[in-house]
PDB file of C-alpha atoms in Angstrom:
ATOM      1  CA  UNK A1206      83.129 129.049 117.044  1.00 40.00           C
ATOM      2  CA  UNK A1207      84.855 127.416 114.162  1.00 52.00           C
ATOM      3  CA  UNK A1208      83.121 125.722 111.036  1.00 50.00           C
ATOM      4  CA  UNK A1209      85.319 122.252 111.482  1.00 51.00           C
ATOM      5  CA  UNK A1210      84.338 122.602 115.127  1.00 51.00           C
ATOM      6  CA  UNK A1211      80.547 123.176 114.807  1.00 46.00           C
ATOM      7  CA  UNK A1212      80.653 120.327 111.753  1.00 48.00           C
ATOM      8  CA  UNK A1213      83.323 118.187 113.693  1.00 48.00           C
ATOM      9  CA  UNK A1214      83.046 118.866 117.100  1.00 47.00           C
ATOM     10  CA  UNK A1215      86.652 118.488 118.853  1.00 45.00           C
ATOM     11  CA  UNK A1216      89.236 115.716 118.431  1.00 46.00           C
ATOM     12  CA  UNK A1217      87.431 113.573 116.205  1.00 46.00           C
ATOM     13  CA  UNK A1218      88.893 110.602 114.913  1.00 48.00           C
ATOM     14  CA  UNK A1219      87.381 108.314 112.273  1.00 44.00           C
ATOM     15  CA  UNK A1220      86.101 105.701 114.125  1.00 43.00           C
ATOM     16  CA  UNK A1221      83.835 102.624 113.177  1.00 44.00           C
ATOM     17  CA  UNK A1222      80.889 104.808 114.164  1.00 44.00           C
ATOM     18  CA  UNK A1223      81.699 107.504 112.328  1.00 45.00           C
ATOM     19  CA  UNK A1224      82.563 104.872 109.073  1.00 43.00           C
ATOM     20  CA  UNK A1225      78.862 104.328 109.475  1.00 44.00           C
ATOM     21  CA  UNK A1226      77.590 107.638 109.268  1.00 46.00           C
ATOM     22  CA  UNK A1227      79.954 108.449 106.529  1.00 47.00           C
ATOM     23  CA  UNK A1228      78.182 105.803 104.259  1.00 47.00           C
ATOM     24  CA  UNK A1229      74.351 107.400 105.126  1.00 46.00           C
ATOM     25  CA  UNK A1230      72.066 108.449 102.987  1.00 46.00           C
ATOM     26  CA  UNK A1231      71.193 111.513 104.856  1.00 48.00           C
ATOM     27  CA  UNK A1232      74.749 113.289 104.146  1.00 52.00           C
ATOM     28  CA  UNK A1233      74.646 115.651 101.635  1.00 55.00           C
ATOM     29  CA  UNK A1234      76.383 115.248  98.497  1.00 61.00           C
ATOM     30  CA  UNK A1235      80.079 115.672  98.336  1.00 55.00           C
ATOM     31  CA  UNK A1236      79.613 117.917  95.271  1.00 60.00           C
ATOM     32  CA  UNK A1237      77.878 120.293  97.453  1.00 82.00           C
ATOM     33  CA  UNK A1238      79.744 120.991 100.187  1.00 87.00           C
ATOM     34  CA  UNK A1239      82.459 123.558 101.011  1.00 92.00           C
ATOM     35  CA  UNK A1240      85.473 122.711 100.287  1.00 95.00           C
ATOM     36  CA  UNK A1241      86.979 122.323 104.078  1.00 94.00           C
ATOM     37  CA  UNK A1242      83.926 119.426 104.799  1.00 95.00           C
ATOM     38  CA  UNK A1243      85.067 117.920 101.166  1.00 96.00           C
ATOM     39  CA  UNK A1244      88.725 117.162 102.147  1.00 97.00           C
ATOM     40  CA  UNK A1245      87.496 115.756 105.315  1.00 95.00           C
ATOM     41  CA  UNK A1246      84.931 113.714 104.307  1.00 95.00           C
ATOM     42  CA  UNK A1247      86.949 112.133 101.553  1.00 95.00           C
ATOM     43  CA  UNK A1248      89.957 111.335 103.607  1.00 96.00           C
ATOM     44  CA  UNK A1249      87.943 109.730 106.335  1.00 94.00           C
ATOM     45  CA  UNK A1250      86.311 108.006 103.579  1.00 94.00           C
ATOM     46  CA  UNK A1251      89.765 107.006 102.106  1.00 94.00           C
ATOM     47  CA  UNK A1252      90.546 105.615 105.681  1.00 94.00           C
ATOM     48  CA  UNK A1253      92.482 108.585 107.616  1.00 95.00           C
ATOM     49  CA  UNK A1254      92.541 109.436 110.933  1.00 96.00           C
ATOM     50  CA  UNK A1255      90.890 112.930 111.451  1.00 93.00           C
ATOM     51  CA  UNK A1256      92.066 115.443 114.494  1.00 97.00           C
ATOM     52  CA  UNK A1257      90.858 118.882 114.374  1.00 96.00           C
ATOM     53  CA  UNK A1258      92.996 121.677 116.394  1.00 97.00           C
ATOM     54  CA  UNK A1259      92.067 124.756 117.675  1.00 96.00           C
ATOM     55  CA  UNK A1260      95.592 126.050 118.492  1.00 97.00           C
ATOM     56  CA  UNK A1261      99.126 124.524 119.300  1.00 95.00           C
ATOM     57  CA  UNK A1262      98.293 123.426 122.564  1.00 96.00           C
ATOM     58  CA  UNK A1263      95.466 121.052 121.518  1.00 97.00           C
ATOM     59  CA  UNK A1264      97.978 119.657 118.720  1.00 97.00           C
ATOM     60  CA  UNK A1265     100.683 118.310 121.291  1.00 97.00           C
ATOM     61  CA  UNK A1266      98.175 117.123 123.625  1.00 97.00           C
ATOM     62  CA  UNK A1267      95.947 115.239 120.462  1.00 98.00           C
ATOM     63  CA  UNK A1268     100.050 114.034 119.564  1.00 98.00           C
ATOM     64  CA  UNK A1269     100.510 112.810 122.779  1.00 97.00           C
ATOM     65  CA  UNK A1270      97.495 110.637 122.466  1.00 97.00           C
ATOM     66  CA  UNK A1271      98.512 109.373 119.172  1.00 98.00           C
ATOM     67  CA  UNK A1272     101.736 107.927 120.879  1.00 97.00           C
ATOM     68  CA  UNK A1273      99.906 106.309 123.997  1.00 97.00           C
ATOM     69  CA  UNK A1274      97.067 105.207 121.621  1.00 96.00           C
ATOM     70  CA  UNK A1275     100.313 102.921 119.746  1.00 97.00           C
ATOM     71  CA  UNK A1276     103.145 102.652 122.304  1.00 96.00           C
ATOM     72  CA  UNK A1277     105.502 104.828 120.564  1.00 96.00           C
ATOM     73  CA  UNK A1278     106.704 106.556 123.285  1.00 92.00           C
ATOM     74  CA  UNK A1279     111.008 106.818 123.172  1.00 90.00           C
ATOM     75  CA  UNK A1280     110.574 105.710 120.023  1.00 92.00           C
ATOM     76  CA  UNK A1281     112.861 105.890 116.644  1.00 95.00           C
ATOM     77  CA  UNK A1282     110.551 108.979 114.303  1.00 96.00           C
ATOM     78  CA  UNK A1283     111.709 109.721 110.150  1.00 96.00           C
ATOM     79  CA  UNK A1284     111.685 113.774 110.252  1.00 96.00           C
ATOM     80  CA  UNK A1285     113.302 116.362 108.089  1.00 95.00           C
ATOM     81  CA  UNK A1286     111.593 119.476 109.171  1.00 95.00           C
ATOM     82  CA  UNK A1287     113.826 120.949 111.725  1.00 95.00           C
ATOM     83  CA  UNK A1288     110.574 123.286 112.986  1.00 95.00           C
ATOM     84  CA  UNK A1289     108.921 119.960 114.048  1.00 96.00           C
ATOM     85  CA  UNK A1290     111.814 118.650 116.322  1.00 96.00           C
ATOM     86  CA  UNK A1291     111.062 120.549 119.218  1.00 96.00           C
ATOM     87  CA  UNK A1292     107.654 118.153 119.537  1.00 96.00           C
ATOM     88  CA  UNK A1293     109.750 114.809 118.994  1.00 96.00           C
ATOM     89  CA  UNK A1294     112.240 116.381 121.568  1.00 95.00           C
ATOM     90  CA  UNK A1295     109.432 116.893 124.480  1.00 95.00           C
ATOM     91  CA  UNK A1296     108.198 113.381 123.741  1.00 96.00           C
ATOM     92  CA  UNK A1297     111.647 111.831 123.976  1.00 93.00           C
ATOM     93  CA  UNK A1298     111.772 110.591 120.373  1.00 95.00           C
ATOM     94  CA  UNK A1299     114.521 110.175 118.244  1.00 94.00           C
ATOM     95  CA  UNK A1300     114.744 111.116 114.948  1.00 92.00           C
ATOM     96  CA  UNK A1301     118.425 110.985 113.822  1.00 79.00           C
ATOM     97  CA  UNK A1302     118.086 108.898 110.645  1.00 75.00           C
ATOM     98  CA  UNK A1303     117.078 105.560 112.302  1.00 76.00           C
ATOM     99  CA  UNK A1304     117.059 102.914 109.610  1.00 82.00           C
ATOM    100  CA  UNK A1305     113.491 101.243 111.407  1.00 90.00           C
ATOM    101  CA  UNK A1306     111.742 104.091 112.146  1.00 95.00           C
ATOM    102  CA  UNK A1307     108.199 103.768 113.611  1.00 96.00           C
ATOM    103  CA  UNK A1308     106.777 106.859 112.068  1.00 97.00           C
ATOM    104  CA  UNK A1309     106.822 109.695 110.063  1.00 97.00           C
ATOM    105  CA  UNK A1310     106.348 113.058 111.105  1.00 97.00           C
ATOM    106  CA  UNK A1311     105.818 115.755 108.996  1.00 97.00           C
ATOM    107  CA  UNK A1312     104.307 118.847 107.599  1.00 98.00           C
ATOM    108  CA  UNK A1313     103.138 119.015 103.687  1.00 98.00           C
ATOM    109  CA  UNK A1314     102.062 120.954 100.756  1.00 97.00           C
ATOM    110  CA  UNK A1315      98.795 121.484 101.053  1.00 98.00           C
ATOM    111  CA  UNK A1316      95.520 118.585 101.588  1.00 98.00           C
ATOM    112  CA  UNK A1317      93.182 118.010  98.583  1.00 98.00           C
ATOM    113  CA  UNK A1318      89.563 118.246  99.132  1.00 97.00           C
ATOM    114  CA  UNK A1319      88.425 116.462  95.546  1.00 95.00           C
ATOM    115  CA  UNK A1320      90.566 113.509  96.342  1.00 95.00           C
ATOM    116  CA  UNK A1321      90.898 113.919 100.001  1.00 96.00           C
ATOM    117  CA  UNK A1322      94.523 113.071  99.489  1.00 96.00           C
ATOM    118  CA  UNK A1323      97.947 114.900 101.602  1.00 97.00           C
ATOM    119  CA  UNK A1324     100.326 116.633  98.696  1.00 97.00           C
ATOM    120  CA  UNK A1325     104.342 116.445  99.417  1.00 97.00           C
ATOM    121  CA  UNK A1326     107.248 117.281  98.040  1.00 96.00           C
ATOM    122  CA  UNK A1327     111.338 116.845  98.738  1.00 96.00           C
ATOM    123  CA  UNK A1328     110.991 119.425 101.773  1.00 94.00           C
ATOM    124  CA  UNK A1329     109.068 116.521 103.602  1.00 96.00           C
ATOM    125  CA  UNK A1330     109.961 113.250 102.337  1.00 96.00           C
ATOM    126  CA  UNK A1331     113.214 114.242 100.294  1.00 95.00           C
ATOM    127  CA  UNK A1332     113.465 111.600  97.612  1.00 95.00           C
ATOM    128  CA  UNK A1333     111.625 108.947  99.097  1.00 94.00           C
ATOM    129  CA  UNK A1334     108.665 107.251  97.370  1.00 93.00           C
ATOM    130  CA  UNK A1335     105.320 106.628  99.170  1.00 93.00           C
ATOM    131  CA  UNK A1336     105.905 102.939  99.579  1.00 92.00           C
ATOM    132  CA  UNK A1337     109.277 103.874 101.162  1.00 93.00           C
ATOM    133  CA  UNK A1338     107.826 105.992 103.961  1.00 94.00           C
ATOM    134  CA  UNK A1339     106.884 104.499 107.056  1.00 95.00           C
ATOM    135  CA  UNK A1340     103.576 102.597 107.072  1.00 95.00           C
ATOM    136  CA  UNK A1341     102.325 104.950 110.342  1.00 97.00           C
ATOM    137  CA  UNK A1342     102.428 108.898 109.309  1.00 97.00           C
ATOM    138  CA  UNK A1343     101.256 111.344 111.653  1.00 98.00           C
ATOM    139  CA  UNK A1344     101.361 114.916 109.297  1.00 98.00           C
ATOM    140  CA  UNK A1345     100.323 118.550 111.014  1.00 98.00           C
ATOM    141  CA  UNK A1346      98.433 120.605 108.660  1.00 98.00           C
ATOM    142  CA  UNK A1347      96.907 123.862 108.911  1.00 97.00           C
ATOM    143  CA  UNK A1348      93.027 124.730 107.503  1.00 96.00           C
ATOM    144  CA  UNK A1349      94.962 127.671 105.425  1.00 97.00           C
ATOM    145  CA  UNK A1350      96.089 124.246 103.480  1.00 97.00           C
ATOM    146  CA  UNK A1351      93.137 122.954 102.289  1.00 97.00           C
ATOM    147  CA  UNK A1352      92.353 123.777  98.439  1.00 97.00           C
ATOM    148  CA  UNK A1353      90.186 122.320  96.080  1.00 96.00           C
ATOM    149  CA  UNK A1354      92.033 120.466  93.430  1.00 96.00           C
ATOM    150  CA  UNK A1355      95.498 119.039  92.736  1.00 95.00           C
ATOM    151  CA  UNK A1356      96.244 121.229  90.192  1.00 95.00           C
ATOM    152  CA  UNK A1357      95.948 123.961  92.408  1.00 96.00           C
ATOM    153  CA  UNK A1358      98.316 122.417  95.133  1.00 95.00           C
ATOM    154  CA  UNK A1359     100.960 122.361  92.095  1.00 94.00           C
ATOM    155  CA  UNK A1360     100.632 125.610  90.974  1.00 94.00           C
ATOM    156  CA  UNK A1361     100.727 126.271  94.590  1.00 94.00           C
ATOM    157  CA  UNK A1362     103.931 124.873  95.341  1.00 95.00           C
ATOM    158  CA  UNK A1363     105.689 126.002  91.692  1.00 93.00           C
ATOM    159  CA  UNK A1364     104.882 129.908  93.313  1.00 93.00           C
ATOM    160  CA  UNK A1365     106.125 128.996  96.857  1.00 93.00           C
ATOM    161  CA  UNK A1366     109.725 127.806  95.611  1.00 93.00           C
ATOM    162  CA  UNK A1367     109.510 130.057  92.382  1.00 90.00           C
ATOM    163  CA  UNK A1368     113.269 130.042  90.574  1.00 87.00           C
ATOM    164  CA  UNK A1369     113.510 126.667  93.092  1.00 91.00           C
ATOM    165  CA  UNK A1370     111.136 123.934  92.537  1.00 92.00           C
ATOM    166  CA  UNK A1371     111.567 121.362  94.537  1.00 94.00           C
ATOM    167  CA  UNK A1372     111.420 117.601  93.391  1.00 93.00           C
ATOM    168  CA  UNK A1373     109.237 114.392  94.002  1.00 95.00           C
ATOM    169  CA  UNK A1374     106.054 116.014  94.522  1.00 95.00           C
ATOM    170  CA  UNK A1375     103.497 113.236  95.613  1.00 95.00           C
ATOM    171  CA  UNK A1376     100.380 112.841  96.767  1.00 95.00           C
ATOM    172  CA  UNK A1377      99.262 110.263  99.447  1.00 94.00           C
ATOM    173  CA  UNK A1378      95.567 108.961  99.157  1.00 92.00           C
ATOM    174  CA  UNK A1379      94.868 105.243 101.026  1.00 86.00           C
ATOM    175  CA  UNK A1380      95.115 105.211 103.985  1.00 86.00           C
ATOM    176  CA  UNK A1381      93.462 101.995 104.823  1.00 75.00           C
ATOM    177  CA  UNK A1382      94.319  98.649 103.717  1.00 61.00           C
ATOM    178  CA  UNK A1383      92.328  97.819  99.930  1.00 49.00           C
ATOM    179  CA  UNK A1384      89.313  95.489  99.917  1.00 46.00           C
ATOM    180  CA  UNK A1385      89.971  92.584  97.224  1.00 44.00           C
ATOM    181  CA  UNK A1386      87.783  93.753  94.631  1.00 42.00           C
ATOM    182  CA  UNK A1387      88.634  97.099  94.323  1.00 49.00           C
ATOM    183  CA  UNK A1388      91.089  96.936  92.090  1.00 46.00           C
ATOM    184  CA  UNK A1389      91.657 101.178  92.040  1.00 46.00           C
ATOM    185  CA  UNK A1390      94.115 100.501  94.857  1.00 47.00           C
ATOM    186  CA  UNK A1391      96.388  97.923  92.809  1.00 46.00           C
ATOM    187  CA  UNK A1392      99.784  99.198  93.632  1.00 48.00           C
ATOM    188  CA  UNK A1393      99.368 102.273  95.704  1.00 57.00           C
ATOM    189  CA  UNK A1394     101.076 102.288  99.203  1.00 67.00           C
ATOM    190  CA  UNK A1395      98.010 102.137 102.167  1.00 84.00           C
ATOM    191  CA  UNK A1396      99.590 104.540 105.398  1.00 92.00           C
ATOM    192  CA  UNK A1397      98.262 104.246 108.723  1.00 95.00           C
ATOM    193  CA  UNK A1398      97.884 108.186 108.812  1.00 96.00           C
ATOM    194  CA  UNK A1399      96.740 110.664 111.400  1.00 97.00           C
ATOM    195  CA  UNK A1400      95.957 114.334 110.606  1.00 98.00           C
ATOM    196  CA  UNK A1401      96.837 117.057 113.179  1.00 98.00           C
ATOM    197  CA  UNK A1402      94.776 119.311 111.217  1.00 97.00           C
ATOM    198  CA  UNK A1403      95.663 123.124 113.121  1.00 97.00           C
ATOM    199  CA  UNK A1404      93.051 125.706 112.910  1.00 95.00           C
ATOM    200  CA  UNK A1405      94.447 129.317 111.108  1.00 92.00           C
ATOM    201  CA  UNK A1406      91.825 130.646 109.232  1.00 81.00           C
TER     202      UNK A1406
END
């Protein structure tokens, strides 16, 4: 059995229970924990939708479910990853550069466990900017992306595309709509954002 799915359990989302237990004082401190139950903790805490995958199967079912849960069905998608059409294409969704579209789907660079942010670059989003994206993303990630810090998600992605670095890398971190007062959020972009998260470790 997995460590997300002994910590997790299967297809967990971040509900308003789960908000709760997030903010008790009988979780152990973030500076403690393994780096996999860091990123997750912090992005639910930062308001994203968590669902854990065991294989490929699970992620276009827990997809599927994303589209009843909001009606997108035969809907208009923003995609640039050609390997990702095939699961618009099942779910009769379009994704040939409508000018409303409802969503983004995507891959990324790798997820951030200090921040619990989602790192991207021009392969996903090409030159847009994170307030240009669509406010719902639903991204499909694999464990294997998970690393600790940001700086190791750059020198990540300067290896990957060595001799051809590609441009506007980003990170996306709110994904929930700022209280008032905290003014840390002034300016950022919050995304109505579900993780696939794909088990490959």
């Amino acid at each position: 059995m997995s460590l997300f799915r002994k910590i997790f359990g299967s297809s967990l989302s971040s509900s308003d229970d789960e908000k709760e237990q997030d903010n008790s004082s009988f979780l152990p401190d973030a500076t403690n924990m393994s780096i996999d139950e860091q990123f997750i903790y912090n992005f639910k805490k930062n308001g994203g939708k968590f669902l854990y995958c065991e294989n490929l199967e699970e992620v276009k079912e827990q997809f599927e479910n994303i589209l009843q849960e909001n009606d997108w069905y035969e809907s208009n998608v923003l995609c640039y990853e050609p390997k990702l059409f095939h699961i618009l294409e099942e779910n009769k969704l379009s994704y040939d550069k409508s000018p409303n579209p409802k969503f983004l789907f995507s891959n990324c660079e790798n997820l951030i466990a200090e921040e619990g942010s989602i790192l991207f670059c021009s392969k996903q989003i090409k030159q847009h900017k994170p307030n240009e994206l669509p406010i719902n993303i639903v991204i499909l990630a694999t464990t294997s992306q998970i690393l600790a810090i940001k700086s190791d998600g750059l020198s990540g992605i300067k290896k990957k595309y060595e001799g051809d670095i590609p441009t506007n890398i980003t990170a996306i971190k709110y994904f929930e709509k700022a209280k008032e007062e905290d003014f840390t959020q002034y300016g950022s972009a919050a995304k109505n954002l579900y993780l696939l998260l794909l088990e490959d470790l």
